[in-house]
JSON list of C-alpha atoms in Angstrom, two decimals:
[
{"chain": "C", "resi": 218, "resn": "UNK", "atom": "CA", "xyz": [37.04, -45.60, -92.98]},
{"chain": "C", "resi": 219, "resn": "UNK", "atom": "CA", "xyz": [39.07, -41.99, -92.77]},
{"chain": "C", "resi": 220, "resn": "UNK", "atom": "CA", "xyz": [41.71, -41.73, -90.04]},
{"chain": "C", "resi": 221, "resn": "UNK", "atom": "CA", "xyz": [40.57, -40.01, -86.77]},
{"chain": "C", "resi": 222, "resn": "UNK", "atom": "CA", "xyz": [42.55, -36.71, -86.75]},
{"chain": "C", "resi": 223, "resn": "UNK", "atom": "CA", "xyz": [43.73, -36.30, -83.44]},
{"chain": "C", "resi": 224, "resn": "UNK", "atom": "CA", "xyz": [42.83, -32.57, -81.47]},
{"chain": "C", "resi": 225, "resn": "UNK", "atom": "CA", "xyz": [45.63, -29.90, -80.81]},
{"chain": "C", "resi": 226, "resn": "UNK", "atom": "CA", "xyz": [45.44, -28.54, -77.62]},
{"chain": "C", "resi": 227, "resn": "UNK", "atom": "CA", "xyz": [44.60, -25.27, -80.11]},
{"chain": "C", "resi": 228, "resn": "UNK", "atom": "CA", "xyz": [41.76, -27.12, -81.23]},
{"chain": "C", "resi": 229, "resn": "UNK", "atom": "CA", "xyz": [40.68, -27.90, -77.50]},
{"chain": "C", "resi": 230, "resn": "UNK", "atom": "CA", "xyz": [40.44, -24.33, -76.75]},
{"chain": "C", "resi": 231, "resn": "UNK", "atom": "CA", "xyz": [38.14, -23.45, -79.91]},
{"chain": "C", "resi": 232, "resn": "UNK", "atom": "CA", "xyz": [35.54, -26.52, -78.62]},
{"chain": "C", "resi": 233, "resn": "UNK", "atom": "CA", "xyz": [35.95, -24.88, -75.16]},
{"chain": "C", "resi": 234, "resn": "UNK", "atom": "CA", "xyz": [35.30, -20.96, -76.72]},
{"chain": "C", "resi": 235, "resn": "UNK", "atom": "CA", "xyz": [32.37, -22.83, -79.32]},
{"chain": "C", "resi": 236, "resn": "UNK", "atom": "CA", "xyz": [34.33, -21.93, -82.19]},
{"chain": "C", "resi": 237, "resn": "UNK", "atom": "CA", "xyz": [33.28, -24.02, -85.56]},
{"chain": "C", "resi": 238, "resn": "UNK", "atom": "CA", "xyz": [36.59, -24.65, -87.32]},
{"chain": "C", "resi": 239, "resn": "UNK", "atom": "CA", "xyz": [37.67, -27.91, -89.60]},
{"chain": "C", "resi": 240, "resn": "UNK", "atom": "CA", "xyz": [40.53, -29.59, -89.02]},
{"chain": "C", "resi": 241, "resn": "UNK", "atom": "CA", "xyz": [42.47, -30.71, -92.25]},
{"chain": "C", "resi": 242, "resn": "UNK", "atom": "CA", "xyz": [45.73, -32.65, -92.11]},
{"chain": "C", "resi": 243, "resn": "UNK", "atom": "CA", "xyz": [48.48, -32.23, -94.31]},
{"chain": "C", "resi": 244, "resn": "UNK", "atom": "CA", "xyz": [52.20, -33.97, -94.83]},
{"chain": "C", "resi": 245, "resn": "UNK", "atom": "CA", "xyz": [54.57, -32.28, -92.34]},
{"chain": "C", "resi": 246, "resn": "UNK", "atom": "CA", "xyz": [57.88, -31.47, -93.43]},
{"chain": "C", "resi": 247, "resn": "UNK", "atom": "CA", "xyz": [60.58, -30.27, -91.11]},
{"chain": "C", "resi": 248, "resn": "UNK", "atom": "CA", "xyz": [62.88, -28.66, -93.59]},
{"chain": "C", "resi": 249, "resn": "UNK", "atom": "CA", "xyz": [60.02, -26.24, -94.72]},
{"chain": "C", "resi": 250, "resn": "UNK", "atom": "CA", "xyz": [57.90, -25.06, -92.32]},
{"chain": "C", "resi": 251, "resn": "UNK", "atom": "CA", "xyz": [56.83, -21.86, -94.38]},
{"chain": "C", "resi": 252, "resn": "UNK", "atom": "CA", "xyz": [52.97, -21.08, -94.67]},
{"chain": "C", "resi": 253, "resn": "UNK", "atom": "CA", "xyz": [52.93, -21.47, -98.65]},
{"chain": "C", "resi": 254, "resn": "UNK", "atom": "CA", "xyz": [54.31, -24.90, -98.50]},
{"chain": "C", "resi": 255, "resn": "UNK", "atom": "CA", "xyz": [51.44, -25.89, -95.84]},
{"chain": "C", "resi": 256, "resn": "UNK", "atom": "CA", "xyz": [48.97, -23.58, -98.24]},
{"chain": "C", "resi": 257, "resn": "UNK", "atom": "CA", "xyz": [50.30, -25.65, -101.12]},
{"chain": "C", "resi": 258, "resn": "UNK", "atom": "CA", "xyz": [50.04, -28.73, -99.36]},
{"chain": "C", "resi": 259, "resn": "UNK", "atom": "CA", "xyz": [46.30, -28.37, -98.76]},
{"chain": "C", "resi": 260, "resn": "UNK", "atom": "CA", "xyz": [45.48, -26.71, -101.91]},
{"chain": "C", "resi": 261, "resn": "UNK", "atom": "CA", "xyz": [43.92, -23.47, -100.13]},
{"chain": "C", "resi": 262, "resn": "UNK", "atom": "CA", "xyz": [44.76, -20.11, -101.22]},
{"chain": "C", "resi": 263, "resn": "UNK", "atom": "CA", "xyz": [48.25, -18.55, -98.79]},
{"chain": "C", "resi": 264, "resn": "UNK", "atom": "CA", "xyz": [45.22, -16.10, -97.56]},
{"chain": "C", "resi": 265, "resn": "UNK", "atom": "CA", "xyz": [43.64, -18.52, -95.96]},
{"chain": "C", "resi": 266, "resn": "UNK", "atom": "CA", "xyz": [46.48, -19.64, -93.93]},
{"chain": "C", "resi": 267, "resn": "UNK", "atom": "CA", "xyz": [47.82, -18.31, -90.83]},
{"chain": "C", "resi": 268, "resn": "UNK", "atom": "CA", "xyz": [51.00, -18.41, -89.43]},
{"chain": "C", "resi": 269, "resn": "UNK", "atom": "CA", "xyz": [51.35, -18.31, -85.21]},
{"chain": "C", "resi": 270, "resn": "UNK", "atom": "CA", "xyz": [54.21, -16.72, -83.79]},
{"chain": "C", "resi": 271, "resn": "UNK", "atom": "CA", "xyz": [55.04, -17.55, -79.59]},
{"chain": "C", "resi": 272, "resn": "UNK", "atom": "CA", "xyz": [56.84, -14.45, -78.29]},
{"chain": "C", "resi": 273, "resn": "UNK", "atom": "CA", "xyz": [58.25, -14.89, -74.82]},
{"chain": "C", "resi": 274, "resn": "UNK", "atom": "CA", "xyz": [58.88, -11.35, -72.42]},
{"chain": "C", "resi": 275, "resn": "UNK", "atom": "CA", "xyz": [60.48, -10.96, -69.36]},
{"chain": "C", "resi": 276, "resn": "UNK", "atom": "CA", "xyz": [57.40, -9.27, -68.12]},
{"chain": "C", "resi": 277, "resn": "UNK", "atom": "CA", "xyz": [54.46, -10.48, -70.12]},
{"chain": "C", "resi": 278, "resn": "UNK", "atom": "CA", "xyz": [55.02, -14.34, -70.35]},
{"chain": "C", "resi": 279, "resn": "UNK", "atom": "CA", "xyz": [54.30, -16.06, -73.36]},
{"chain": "C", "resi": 280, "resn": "UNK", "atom": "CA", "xyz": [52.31, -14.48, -76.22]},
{"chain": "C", "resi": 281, "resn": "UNK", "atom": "CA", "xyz": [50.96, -16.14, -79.03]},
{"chain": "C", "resi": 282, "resn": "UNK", "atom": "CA", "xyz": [50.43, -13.77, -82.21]},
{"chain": "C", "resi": 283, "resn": "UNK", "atom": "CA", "xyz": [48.65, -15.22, -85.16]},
{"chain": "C", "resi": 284, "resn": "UNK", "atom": "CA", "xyz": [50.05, -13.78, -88.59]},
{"chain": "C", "resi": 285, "resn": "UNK", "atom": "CA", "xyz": [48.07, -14.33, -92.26]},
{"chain": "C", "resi": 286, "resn": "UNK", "atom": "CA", "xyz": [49.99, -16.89, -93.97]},
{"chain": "C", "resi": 287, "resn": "UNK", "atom": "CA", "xyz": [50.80, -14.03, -97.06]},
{"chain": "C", "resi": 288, "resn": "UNK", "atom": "CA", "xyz": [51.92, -11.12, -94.55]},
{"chain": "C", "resi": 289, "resn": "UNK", "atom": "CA", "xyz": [55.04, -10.15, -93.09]},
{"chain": "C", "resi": 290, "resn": "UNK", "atom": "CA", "xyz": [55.83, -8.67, -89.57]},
{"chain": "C", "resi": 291, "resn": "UNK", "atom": "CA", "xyz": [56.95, -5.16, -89.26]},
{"chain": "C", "resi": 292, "resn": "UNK", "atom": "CA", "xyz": [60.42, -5.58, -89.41]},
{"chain": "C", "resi": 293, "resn": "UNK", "atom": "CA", "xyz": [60.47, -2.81, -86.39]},
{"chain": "C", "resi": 294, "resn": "UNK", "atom": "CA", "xyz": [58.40, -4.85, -84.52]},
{"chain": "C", "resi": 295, "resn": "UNK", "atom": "CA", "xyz": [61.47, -7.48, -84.25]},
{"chain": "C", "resi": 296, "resn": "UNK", "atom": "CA", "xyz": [63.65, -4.53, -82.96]},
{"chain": "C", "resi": 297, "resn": "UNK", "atom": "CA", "xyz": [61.30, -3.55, -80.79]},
{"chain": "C", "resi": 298, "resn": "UNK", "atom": "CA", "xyz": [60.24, -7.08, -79.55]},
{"chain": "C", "resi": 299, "resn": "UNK", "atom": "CA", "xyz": [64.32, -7.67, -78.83]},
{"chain": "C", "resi": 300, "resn": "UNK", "atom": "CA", "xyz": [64.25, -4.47, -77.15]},
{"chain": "C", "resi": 301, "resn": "UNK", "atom": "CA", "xyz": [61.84, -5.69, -74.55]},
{"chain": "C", "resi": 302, "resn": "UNK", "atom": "CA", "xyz": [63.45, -8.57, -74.26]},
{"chain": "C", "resi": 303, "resn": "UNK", "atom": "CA", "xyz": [60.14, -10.66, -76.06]},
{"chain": "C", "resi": 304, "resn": "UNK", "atom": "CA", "xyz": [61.66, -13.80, -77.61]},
{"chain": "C", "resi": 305, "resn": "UNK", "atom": "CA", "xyz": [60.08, -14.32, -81.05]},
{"chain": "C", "resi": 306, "resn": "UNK", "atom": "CA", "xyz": [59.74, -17.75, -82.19]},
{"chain": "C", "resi": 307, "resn": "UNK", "atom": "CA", "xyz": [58.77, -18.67, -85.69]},
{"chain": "C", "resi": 308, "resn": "UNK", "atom": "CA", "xyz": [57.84, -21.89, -87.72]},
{"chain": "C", "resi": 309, "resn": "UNK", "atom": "CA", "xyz": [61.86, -21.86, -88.94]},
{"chain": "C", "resi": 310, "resn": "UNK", "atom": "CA", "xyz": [62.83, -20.50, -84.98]},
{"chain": "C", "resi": 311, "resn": "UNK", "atom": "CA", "xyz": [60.60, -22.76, -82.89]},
{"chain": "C", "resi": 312, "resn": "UNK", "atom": "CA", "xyz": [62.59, -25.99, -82.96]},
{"chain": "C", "resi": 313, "resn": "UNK", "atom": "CA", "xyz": [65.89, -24.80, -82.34]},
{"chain": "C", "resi": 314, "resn": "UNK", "atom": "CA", "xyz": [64.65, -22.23, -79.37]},
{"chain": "C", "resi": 315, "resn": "UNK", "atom": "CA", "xyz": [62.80, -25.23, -77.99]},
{"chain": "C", "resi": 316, "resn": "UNK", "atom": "CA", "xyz": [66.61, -27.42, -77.99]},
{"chain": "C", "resi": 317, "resn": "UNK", "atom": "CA", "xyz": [67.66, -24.37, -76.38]},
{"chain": "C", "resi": 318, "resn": "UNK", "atom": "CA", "xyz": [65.53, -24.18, -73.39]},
{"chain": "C", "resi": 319, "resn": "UNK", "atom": "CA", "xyz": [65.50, -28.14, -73.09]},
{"chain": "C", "resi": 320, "resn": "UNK", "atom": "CA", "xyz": [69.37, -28.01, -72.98]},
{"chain": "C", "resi": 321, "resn": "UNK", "atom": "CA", "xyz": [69.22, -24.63, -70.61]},
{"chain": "C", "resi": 322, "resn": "UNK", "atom": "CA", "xyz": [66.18, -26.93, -68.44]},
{"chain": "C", "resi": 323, "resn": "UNK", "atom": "CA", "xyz": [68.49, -29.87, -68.32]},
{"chain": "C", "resi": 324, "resn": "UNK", "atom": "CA", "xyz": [71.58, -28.30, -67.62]},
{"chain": "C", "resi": 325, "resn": "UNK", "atom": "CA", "xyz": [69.72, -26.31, -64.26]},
{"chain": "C", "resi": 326, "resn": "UNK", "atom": "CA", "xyz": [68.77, -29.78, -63.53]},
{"chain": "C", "resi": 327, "resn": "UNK", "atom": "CA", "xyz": [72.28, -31.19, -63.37]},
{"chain": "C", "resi": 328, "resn": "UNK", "atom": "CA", "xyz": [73.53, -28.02, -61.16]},
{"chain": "C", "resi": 329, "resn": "UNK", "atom": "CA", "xyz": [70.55, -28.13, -59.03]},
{"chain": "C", "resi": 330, "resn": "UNK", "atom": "CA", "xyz": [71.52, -31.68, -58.84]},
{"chain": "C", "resi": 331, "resn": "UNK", "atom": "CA", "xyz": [75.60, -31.44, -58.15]},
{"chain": "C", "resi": 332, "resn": "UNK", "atom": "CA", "xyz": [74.67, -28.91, -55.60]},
{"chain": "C", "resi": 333, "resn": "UNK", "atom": "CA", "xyz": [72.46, -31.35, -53.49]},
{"chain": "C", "resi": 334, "resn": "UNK", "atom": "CA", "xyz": [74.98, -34.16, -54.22]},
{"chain": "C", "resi": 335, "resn": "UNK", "atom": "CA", "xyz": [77.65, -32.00, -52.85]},
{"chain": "C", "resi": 336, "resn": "UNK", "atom": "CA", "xyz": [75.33, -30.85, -49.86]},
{"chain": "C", "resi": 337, "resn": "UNK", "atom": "CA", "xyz": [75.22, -34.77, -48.83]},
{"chain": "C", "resi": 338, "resn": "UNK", "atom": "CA", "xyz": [78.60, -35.08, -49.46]},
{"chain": "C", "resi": 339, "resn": "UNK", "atom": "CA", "xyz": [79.36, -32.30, -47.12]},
{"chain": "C", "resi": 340, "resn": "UNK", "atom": "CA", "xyz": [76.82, -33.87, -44.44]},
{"chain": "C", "resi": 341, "resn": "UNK", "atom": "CA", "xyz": [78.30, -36.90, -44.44]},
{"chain": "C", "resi": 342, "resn": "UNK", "atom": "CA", "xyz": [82.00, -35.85, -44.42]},
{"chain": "C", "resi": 343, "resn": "UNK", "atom": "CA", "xyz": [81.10, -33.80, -41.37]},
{"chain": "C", "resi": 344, "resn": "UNK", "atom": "CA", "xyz": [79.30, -37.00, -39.79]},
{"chain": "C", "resi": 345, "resn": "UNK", "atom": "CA", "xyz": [81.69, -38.65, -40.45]},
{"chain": "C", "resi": 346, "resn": "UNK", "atom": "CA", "xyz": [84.58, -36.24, -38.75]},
{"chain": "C", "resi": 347, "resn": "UNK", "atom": "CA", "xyz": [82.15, -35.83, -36.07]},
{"chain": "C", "resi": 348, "resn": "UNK", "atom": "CA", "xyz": [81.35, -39.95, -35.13]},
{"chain": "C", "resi": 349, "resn": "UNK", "atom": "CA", "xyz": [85.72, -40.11, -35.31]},
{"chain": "C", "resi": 350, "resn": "UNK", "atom": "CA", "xyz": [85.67, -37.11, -32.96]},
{"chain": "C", "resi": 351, "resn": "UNK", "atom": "CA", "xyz": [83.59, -38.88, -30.58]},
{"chain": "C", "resi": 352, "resn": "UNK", "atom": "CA", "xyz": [84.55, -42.30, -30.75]},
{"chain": "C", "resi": 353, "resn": "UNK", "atom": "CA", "xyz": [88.52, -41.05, -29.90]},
{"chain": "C", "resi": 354, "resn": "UNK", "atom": "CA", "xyz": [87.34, -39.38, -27.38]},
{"chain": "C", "resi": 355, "resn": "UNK", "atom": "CA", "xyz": [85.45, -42.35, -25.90]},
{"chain": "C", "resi": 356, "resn": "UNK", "atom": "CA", "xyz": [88.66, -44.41, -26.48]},
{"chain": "C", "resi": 357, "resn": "UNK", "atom": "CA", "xyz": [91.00, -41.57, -24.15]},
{"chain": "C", "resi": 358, "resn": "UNK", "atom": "CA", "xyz": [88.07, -41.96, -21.33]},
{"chain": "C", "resi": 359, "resn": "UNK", "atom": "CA", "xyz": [88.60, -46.01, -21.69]},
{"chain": "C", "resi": 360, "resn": "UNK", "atom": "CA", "xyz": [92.19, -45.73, -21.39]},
{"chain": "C", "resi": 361, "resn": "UNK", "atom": "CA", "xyz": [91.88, -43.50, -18.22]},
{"chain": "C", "resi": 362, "resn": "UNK", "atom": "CA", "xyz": [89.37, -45.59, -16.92]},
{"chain": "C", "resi": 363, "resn": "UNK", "atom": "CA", "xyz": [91.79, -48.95, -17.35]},
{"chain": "C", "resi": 364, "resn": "UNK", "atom": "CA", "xyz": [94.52, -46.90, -16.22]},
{"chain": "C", "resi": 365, "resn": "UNK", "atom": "CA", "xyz": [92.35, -46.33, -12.63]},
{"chain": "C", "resi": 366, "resn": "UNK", "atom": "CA", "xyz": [91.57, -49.40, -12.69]},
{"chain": "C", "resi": 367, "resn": "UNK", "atom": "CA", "xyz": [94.79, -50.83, -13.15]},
{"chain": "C", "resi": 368, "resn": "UNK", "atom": "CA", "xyz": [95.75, -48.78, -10.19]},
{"chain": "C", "resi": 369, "resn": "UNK", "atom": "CA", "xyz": [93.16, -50.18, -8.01]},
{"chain": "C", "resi": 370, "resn": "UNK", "atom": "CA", "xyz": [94.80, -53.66, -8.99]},
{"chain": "C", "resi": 371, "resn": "UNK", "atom": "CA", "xyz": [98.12, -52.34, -7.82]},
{"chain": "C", "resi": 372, "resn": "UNK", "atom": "CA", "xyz": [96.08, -51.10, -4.09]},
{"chain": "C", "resi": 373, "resn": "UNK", "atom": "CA", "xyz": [94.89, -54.51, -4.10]},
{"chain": "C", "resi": 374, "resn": "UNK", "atom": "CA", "xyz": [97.65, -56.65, -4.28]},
{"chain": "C", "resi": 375, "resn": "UNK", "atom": "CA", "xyz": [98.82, -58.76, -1.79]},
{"chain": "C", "resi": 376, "resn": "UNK", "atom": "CA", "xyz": [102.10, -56.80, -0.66]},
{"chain": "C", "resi": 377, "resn": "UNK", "atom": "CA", "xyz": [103.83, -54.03, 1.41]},
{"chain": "C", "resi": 378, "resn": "UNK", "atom": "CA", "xyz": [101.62, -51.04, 1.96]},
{"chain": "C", "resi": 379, "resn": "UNK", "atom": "CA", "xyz": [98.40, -52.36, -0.13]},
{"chain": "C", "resi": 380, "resn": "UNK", "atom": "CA", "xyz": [94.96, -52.27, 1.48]},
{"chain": "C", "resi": 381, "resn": "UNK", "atom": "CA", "xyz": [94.80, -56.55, 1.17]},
{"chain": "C", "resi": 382, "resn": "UNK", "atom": "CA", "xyz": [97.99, -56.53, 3.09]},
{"chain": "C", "resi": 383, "resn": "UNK", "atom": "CA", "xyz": [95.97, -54.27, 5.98]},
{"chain": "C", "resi": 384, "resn": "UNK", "atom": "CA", "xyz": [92.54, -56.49, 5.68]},
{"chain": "C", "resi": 385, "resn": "UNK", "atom": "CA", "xyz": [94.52, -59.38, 6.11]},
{"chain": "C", "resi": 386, "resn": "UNK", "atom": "CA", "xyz": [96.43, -58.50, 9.08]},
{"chain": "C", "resi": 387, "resn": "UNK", "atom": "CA", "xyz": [93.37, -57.40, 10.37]},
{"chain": "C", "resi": 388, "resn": "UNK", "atom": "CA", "xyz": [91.20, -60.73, 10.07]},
{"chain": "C", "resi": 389, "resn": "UNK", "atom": "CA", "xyz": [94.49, -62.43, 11.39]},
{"chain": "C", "resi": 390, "resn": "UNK", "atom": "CA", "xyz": [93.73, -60.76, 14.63]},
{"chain": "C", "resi": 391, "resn": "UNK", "atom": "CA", "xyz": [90.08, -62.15, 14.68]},
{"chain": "C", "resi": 392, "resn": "UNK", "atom": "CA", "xyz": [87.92, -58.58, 13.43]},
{"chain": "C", "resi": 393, "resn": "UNK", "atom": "CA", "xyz": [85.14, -59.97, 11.01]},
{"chain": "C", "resi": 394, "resn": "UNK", "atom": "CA", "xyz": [82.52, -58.12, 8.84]},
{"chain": "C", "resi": 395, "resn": "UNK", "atom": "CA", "xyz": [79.22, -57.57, 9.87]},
{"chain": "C", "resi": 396, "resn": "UNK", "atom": "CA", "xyz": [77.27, -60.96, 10.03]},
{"chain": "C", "resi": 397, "resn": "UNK", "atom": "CA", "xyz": [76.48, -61.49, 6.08]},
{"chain": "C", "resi": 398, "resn": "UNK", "atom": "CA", "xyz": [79.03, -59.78, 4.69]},
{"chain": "C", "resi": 399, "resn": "UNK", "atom": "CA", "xyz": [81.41, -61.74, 4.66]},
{"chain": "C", "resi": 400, "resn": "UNK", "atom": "CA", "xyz": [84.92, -61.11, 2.95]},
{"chain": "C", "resi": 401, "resn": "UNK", "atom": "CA", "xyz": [87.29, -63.21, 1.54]},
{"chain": "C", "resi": 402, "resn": "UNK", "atom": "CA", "xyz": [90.74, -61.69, -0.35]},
{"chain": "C", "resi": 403, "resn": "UNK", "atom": "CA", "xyz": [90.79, -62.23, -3.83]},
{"chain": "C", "resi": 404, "resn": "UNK", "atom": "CA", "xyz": [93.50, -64.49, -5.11]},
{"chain": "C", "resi": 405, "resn": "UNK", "atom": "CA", "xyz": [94.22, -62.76, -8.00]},
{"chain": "C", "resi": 406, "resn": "UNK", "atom": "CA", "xyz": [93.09, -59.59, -9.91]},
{"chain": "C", "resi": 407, "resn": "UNK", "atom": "CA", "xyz": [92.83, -59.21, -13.57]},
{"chain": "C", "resi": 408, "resn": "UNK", "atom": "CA", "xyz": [95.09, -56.33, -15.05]},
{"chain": "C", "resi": 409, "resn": "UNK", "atom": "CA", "xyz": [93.28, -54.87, -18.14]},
{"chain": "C", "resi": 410, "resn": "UNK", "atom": "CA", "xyz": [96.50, -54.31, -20.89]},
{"chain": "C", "resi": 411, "resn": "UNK", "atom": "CA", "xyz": [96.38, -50.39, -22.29]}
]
């Protein structure tokens, strides 16, 4: 039973046009991607093989020329292609322009990526500075509000000129709170330390 040669997308696109066409495999080999070694290979005449060429512009995209495996491009047509600013990409080109964009593709990729990282960074350094911000200043209004409070202990104590000094006095002398409220003085306050 023969092998099932497996479609090109090239191939895809003649069934899609209905274009008849045969496909007929053949032993790649990296180091020679000429059209006589593949017209060798298959034992068909160099006239019968063609060569494609992917050309990229600036403007127009990617092109893909087909070239008769015997004939040569214009060599103008390289001048004027670079000119444009068309990449041309042959069976010898194809690879290494391919490593190039893959390496140019990746290397966006990691920029694209230190960029974000050092967008989060930045975020989180500032959230960070911010939550410190805040949470000194909440620690200056604690210490103000022990320090008032620690000054209401100091009203409260039982001595000289402090209000508990008056109330008692004044219950000595018989004056009471309104019935259900009554009031007792504390015998001691806690200070809260700084």
């Amino acid at each position: 039973m023969a092998k099932k040669i497996e479609k090109t997308n090239a191939a895809r696109l003649l069934d899609k046009a209905g274009i008849s066409y045969k496909l007929i495999p053949y032993e790649f080999d990296e180091n020679d991607l000429a059209a006589q070694y593949v017209a060798d290979s298959l034992g068909q005449d160099i006239a019968r093989v063609f060569k494609t060429l992917v050309l990229h512009g600036d403007r127009t995209g990617h092109i893909v020329c087909v070239v008769a495996g015997n004939g040569e491009a214009d060599p103008m047509l390289w001048q004027e292609a670079y000119r444009k600013g068309v990449l041309i990409a042959t069976e010898q080109t194809i690879m290494p322009f391919l490593k190039i964009m893959q390496l140019t593709w990746n290397k966006f990729q990691h920029d694209t990526n230190t960029q974000k990282i050092t967008a989060a960074a930045q975020n989180m350094i500032d959230r960070v500075a911010s939550f410190y911000d805040s949470y000194a200043e909440l620690g200056r209004k604690i210490k103000a509000v022990c320090g008032e409070y620690n000054k209401g202990i100091t009203k409260l104590q039982d001595n000289g000129q402090s209000i508990t000094t008056s109330a008692r006095q004044v219950i000595s002398i018989g004056v009471r709170r309104s019935k259900g409220k009554e009031f007792t003085v504390p015998e001691e306050m806690v200070e809260i330390g700084e």
